[in-house]
Amino acid sequence: MRKLIQALRARFEGVVKTTPRRAALYLGISALVWSIGPMVASHLGLSLFLEHRVVKALEFRTRAMLGRSTEIDPTLKAYAYDDNTAAMIGGIRLSVEDWLGVFEALAARKPRAIIIDGMFSSNQDVTPEQETRIRALANLPSPITVGSLVTAVPIKYRIPVPTERFRTAWTSLTPPLLTAHGMPGAQVYGPTPLFQEGFRQIGHIVQEWPSRFAPVLRLGPEVAVPHVALYAATRRELGPDAIRTDGTPIPVDADGLAAIDFLPPMTAVKRVKTLRGVIEKARAGKAIEAVNEGDTVLIINNYSTGNTDILDSPFGPIPGGYIIMSLINGVLRSQWIARLATDEPFIVAFAVVGTVIGALSPSFVFWIVMALGITLHVTLSLASFAFLSLTVPWLFPLTAFAGAGMTAYARQRSIESIRRMQLEVEVATASILQRQFFPEDTKKAAKFDIAAFYRPADSVGGDWYGYRIIGGRYLHVHLGDVTGHGTPAALLASFAKGATDMFYDEAERRGETGVALGHLHHSLNSMLRAQRGELVLMTLFSLSIDLETGACRFINSGHRPAFVAGGTGSTLSVLTRAGSTILGHDVLPPTAVESEPVMLSGVETILIISDGMIDTPTAMGIKVNERVLRKIARDLGGKSAEEARAEIVTRLGLDQPRPAGVRVPDDVTFIVLQLKLGLTMKRERQRIA
């Protein structure tokens, strides 16, 4: 976890390091836009459509698949005026006499309530005896409730229900009615005035919101029409802050709407019985045994072919009576779908989180994190709905999450692309400068020839080489290797090469005829040890040849030895005896150990190499070891420096392109020095002897 925090901190610092204000402003605007956009879409009504078509469909179907759908209360008994009933009656309308018989037969069983989804909106021929019986319905032990239509558009030839009727619908009514859904000035059209005298209670059956319903419609400051389903409760309380049925609050949103807990259609259809049996028993004067005292009876009047109101649901089109049945079931079970919070806090939070993830995640991690985040939130939201009947907003929040995340991610990829191109230009420039910083790779002189080869593992490398003639007599050759490769190693290599050149410039300024190699290594070692941060190491092989006498001195600080091939190629010696520790690792003595003079014949070929001479060809599939290098060095005798260089490049495959997928492990550098001292040097050697 600590490493993860450190990585994220480094990533964040990289995001805002160059232009913190601009980066913070852009990321803030991105989060703001992806917060406002979904919130505006939600308030414009898109949320209701998508909630019903996507969210609720997925939630209810998942809950049904898991076997967690709401069970139907056993006291709810539903009967429908279906095709079977219509066939018996011979029409789509039940006579007044049959309705009276049904009501009286059901009331005799003393149910808690008798609820009808809607009826009696037109006048029918009624006899004086039937008028008396209709008015007597109000005195039955079981109250009869009928549904009504609430509309802001007046309907001709219909008599509105007086609003005073709804004051008695409430056990407790406390204005202002802030929890109710407002329809000021609307009219209520229900049963005719005669039937209004017999029905104790009238409720609305308005269904304008696919997955929500209005428990209460507010028509005026103190006029509130309850939904017909609320009459399944014994007590109905309406205050400024809550709607309660039998003491249980109904969770409503800011618009006064509550979520519908839909019953699966196949579950509902099994509980709906035909009204034909009730009619037959009422005509015969028999008791309706299926209804018990305390039950709630629902009569679905619009259920026959051509007379059914089909409404949309998360399960698809269903009869409107099933929705009323679901709402009555919620009242009886005192169980409603609650909402954790509104969309707005989730939208803002997810937009911010998405922006942070998009800004901080590397390319290969971003899509995984986004997919896991979306999957996890959807899974938890569906689980909370299925097991807790709790709705957790996820559609619009995840839209903000994905949109803000991809916006920030796209910006960061754009910035990184620009940085990558800038880095490539910088690296290319550094490569050109580094090569220009080195001396010529081919040098022809009267007494020696030099041919150097340099190929970095990356665009730039940590190897460096140099040669210098001091006082017109002493040839100094160096080959160094800074640990690692790439730009950091190249910078240190260039620094070491520059420091060496300055060392020689100072010596020439003082008029010195020679330079102590040990003193040079000691100075470079001190320079490397003075570097702050991680340990910086460098190997270095230095060679000094007196072009007049052939006296050769060398010092090896942790580097590979040099090979010396005779002029005929028959002999080979190795310069490896004198040395010191690798530079930058330990403290060297003031003057590092140099070799004793080695007397050369003047026609030798000297090969100085770096570690990459073995590592790189091996990685490319060419077997190279110490024995192979010795053989190659021995074969250089008698060849010119350029010929020797070309032969080494060919035999080690250094002129071949890198195979696809092969990572070159190290820089490759070598120097071929061919001496051409002649007889003058031999006479001088004899004089010294």
mmCIF file of N, CA and C in Angstrom, residues 610-663:
data_model
loop_
_atom_site.group_PDB
_atom_site.id
_atom_site.type_symbol
_atom_site.label_atom_id
_atom_site.label_comp_id
_atom_site.label_asym_id
_atom_site.label_seq_id
_atom_site.Cartn_x
_atom_site.Cartn_y
_atom_site.Cartn_z
ATOM 1 N N SER A 610 34.644 -2.411 -24.283
ATOM 2 C CA SER A 610 33.711 -2.260 -23.160
ATOM 3 C C SER A 610 32.970 -3.571 -22.943
ATOM 4 N N ASP A 611 32.189 -3.652 -21.862
ATOM 5 C CA ASP A 611 31.458 -4.890 -21.548
ATOM 6 C C ASP A 611 30.466 -5.267 -22.634
ATOM 7 N N GLY A 612 29.942 -4.265 -23.335
ATOM 8 C CA GLY A 612 28.943 -4.550 -24.359
ATOM 9 C C GLY A 612 29.460 -5.415 -25.488
ATOM 10 N N MET A 613 30.789 -5.554 -25.632
ATOM 11 C CA MET A 613 31.358 -6.414 -26.676
ATOM 12 C C MET A 613 30.959 -7.868 -26.490
ATOM 13 N N ILE A 614 30.664 -8.263 -25.248
ATOM 14 C CA ILE A 614 30.211 -9.629 -24.974
ATOM 15 C C ILE A 614 28.691 -9.673 -24.815
ATOM 16 N N ASP A 615 28.130 -8.729 -24.061
ATOM 17 C CA ASP A 615 26.702 -8.772 -23.719
ATOM 18 C C ASP A 615 25.794 -8.591 -24.933
ATOM 19 N N THR A 616 26.077 -7.590 -25.763
ATOM 20 C CA THR A 616 25.172 -7.268 -26.867
ATOM 21 C C THR A 616 25.149 -8.335 -27.955
ATOM 22 N N PRO A 617 26.301 -8.800 -28.489
ATOM 23 C CA PRO A 617 26.231 -9.873 -29.502
ATOM 24 C C PRO A 617 25.558 -11.127 -28.966
ATOM 25 N N THR A 618 25.790 -11.444 -27.676
ATOM 26 C CA THR A 618 25.156 -12.632 -27.097
ATOM 27 C C THR A 618 23.638 -12.485 -27.102
ATOM 28 N N ALA A 619 23.146 -11.285 -26.758
ATOM 29 C CA ALA A 619 21.698 -11.050 -26.777
ATOM 30 C C ALA A 619 21.128 -11.160 -28.180
ATOM 31 N N MET A 620 21.965 -10.899 -29.193
ATOM 32 C CA MET A 620 21.505 -10.954 -30.576
ATOM 33 C C MET A 620 21.703 -12.334 -31.201
ATOM 34 N N GLY A 621 22.161 -13.296 -30.385
ATOM 35 C CA GLY A 621 22.272 -14.665 -30.873
ATOM 36 C C GLY A 621 23.653 -15.074 -31.345
ATOM 37 N N ILE A 622 24.677 -14.252 -31.127
ATOM 38 C CA ILE A 622 26.051 -14.585 -31.521
ATOM 39 C C ILE A 622 26.832 -14.918 -30.253
ATOM 40 N N LYS A 623 27.406 -16.112 -30.204
ATOM 41 C CA LYS A 623 28.109 -16.558 -29.013
ATOM 42 C C LYS A 623 29.450 -15.849 -28.902
ATOM 43 N N VAL A 624 29.619 -15.117 -27.797
ATOM 44 C CA VAL A 624 30.861 -14.377 -27.562
ATOM 45 C C VAL A 624 31.301 -14.626 -26.120
ATOM 46 N N ASN A 625 32.597 -14.920 -25.954
ATOM 47 C CA ASN A 625 33.189 -15.046 -24.624
ATOM 48 C C ASN A 625 34.631 -14.582 -24.674
ATOM 49 N N GLU A 626 35.336 -14.777 -23.569
ATOM 50 C CA GLU A 626 36.715 -14.296 -23.490
ATOM 51 C C GLU A 626 37.600 -14.974 -24.525
ATOM 52 N N ARG A 627 37.394 -16.250 -24.739
ATOM 53 C CA ARG A 627 38.225 -16.977 -25.707
ATOM 54 C C ARG A 627 38.003 -16.450 -27.119
ATOM 55 N N VAL A 628 36.760 -16.155 -27.461
ATOM 56 C CA VAL A 628 36.457 -15.617 -28.795
ATOM 57 C C VAL A 628 37.096 -14.247 -28.965
ATOM 58 N N LEU A 629 37.043 -13.421 -27.917
ATOM 59 C CA LEU A 629 37.647 -12.089 -28.008
ATOM 60 C C LEU A 629 39.163 -12.174 -28.188
ATOM 61 N N ARG A 630 39.782 -13.117 -27.491
ATOM 62 C CA ARG A 630 41.235 -13.270 -27.645
ATOM 63 C C ARG A 630 41.589 -13.674 -29.075
ATOM 64 N N LYS A 631 40.812 -14.565 -29.642
ATOM 65 C CA LYS A 631 41.090 -14.987 -31.018
ATOM 66 C C LYS A 631 40.917 -13.832 -31.998
ATOM 67 N N ILE A 632 39.840 -13.048 -31.784
ATOM 68 C CA ILE A 632 39.619 -11.897 -32.662
ATOM 69 C C ILE A 632 40.774 -10.906 -32.544
ATOM 70 N N ALA A 633 41.207 -10.635 -31.283
ATOM 71 C CA ALA A 633 42.310 -9.688 -31.080
ATOM 72 C C ALA A 633 43.605 -10.194 -31.715
ATOM 73 N N ARG A 634 43.888 -11.506 -31.613
ATOM 74 C CA ARG A 634 45.103 -12.057 -32.197
ATOM 75 C C ARG A 634 45.090 -11.903 -33.712
ATOM 76 N N ASP A 635 43.934 -12.023 -34.315
ATOM 77 C CA ASP A 635 43.835 -11.942 -35.778
ATOM 78 C C ASP A 635 43.978 -10.521 -36.302
ATOM 79 N N LEU A 636 44.028 -9.534 -35.402
ATOM 80 C CA LEU A 636 44.130 -8.154 -35.858
ATOM 81 C C LEU A 636 45.551 -7.765 -36.244
ATOM 82 N N GLY A 637 46.531 -8.548 -35.807
ATOM 83 C CA GLY A 637 47.924 -8.205 -36.086
ATOM 84 C C GLY A 637 48.202 -8.081 -37.579
ATOM 85 N N GLY A 638 48.866 -7.010 -37.946
ATOM 86 C CA GLY A 638 49.209 -6.782 -39.348
ATOM 87 C C GLY A 638 48.139 -6.073 -40.138
ATOM 88 N N LYS A 639 46.940 -5.854 -39.570
ATOM 89 C CA LYS A 639 45.856 -5.161 -40.278
ATOM 90 C C LYS A 639 45.846 -3.689 -39.886
ATOM 91 N N SER A 640 45.342 -2.860 -40.786
ATOM 92 C CA SER A 640 45.188 -1.452 -40.454
ATOM 93 C C SER A 640 44.062 -1.292 -39.438
ATOM 94 N N ALA A 641 44.027 -0.137 -38.796
ATOM 95 C CA ALA A 641 43.004 0.104 -37.773
ATOM 96 C C ALA A 641 41.604 0.019 -38.354
ATOM 97 N N GLU A 642 41.399 0.570 -39.521
ATOM 98 C CA GLU A 642 40.070 0.537 -40.138
ATOM 99 C C GLU A 642 39.691 -0.874 -40.540
ATOM 100 N N GLU A 643 40.662 -1.635 -41.084
ATOM 101 C CA GLU A 643 40.376 -3.031 -41.446
ATOM 102 C C GLU A 643 40.029 -3.837 -40.197
ATOM 103 N N ALA A 644 40.779 -3.593 -39.124
ATOM 104 C CA ALA A 644 40.512 -4.317 -37.880
ATOM 105 C C ALA A 644 39.120 -3.985 -37.346
ATOM 106 N N ARG A 645 38.752 -2.729 -37.394
ATOM 107 C CA ARG A 645 37.420 -2.341 -36.924
ATOM 108 C C ARG A 645 36.330 -3.016 -37.745
ATOM 109 N N ALA A 646 36.474 -3.003 -39.066
ATOM 110 C CA ALA A 646 35.476 -3.626 -39.936
ATOM 111 C C ALA A 646 35.362 -5.119 -39.666
ATOM 112 N N GLU A 647 36.500 -5.778 -39.417
ATOM 113 C CA GLU A 647 36.463 -7.217 -39.157
ATOM 114 C C GLU A 647 35.740 -7.515 -37.852
ATOM 115 N N ILE A 648 35.992 -6.717 -36.815
ATOM 116 C CA ILE A 648 35.316 -6.938 -35.528
ATOM 117 C C ILE A 648 33.808 -6.738 -35.673
ATOM 118 N N VAL A 649 33.414 -5.677 -36.345
ATOM 119 C CA VAL A 649 31.988 -5.395 -36.536
ATOM 120 C C VAL A 649 31.302 -6.540 -37.256
ATOM 121 N N THR A 650 31.966 -7.078 -38.280
ATOM 122 C CA THR A 650 31.365 -8.167 -39.057
ATOM 123 C C THR A 650 31.286 -9.445 -38.242
ATOM 124 N N ARG A 651 32.364 -9.813 -37.555
ATOM 125 C CA ARG A 651 32.398 -11.084 -36.838
ATOM 126 C C ARG A 651 31.442 -11.100 -35.646
ATOM 127 N N LEU A 652 31.201 -9.925 -35.050
ATOM 128 C CA LEU A 652 30.291 -9.867 -33.906
ATOM 129 C C LEU A 652 28.874 -9.466 -34.297
ATOM 130 N N GLY A 653 28.613 -9.285 -35.580
ATOM 131 C CA GLY A 653 27.261 -8.970 -36.038
ATOM 132 C C GLY A 653 26.777 -7.600 -35.632
ATOM 133 N N LEU A 654 27.724 -6.687 -35.388
ATOM 134 C CA LEU A 654 27.328 -5.353 -34.953
ATOM 135 C C LEU A 654 26.801 -4.491 -36.087
ATOM 136 N N ASP A 655 26.947 -4.966 -37.309
ATOM 137 C CA ASP A 655 26.411 -4.236 -38.455
ATOM 138 C C ASP A 655 25.014 -4.693 -38.825
ATOM 139 N N GLN A 656 24.466 -5.661 -38.054
ATOM 140 C CA GLN A 656 23.144 -6.194 -38.345
ATOM 141 C C GLN A 656 22.081 -5.440 -37.532
ATOM 142 N N PRO A 657 20.889 -5.292 -38.094
ATOM 143 C CA PRO A 657 19.812 -4.639 -37.321
ATOM 144 C C PRO A 657 19.411 -5.499 -36.131
ATOM 145 N N ARG A 658 18.910 -4.851 -35.134
ATOM 146 C CA ARG A 658 18.493 -5.578 -33.935
ATOM 147 C C ARG A 658 17.268 -6.426 -34.237
ATOM 148 N N PRO A 659 17.269 -7.706 -33.859
ATOM 149 C CA PRO A 659 16.080 -8.542 -34.088
ATOM 150 C C PRO A 659 14.873 -7.992 -33.336
ATOM 151 N N ALA A 660 13.697 -8.173 -33.925
ATOM 152 C CA ALA A 660 12.463 -7.673 -33.305
ATOM 153 C C ALA A 660 12.257 -8.324 -31.942
ATOM 154 N N GLY A 661 11.934 -7.520 -30.966
ATOM 155 C CA GLY A 661 11.666 -8.010 -29.621
ATOM 156 C C GLY A 661 12.895 -8.253 -28.780
ATOM 157 N N VAL A 662 14.093 -8.054 -29.335
ATOM 158 C CA VAL A 662 15.329 -8.276 -28.583
ATOM 159 C C VAL A 662 15.765 -6.959 -27.960
ATOM 160 N N ARG A 663 15.980 -6.976 -26.678
ATOM 161 C CA ARG A 663 16.432 -5.779 -25.971
ATOM 162 C C ARG A 663 17.942 -5.826 -25.839
#
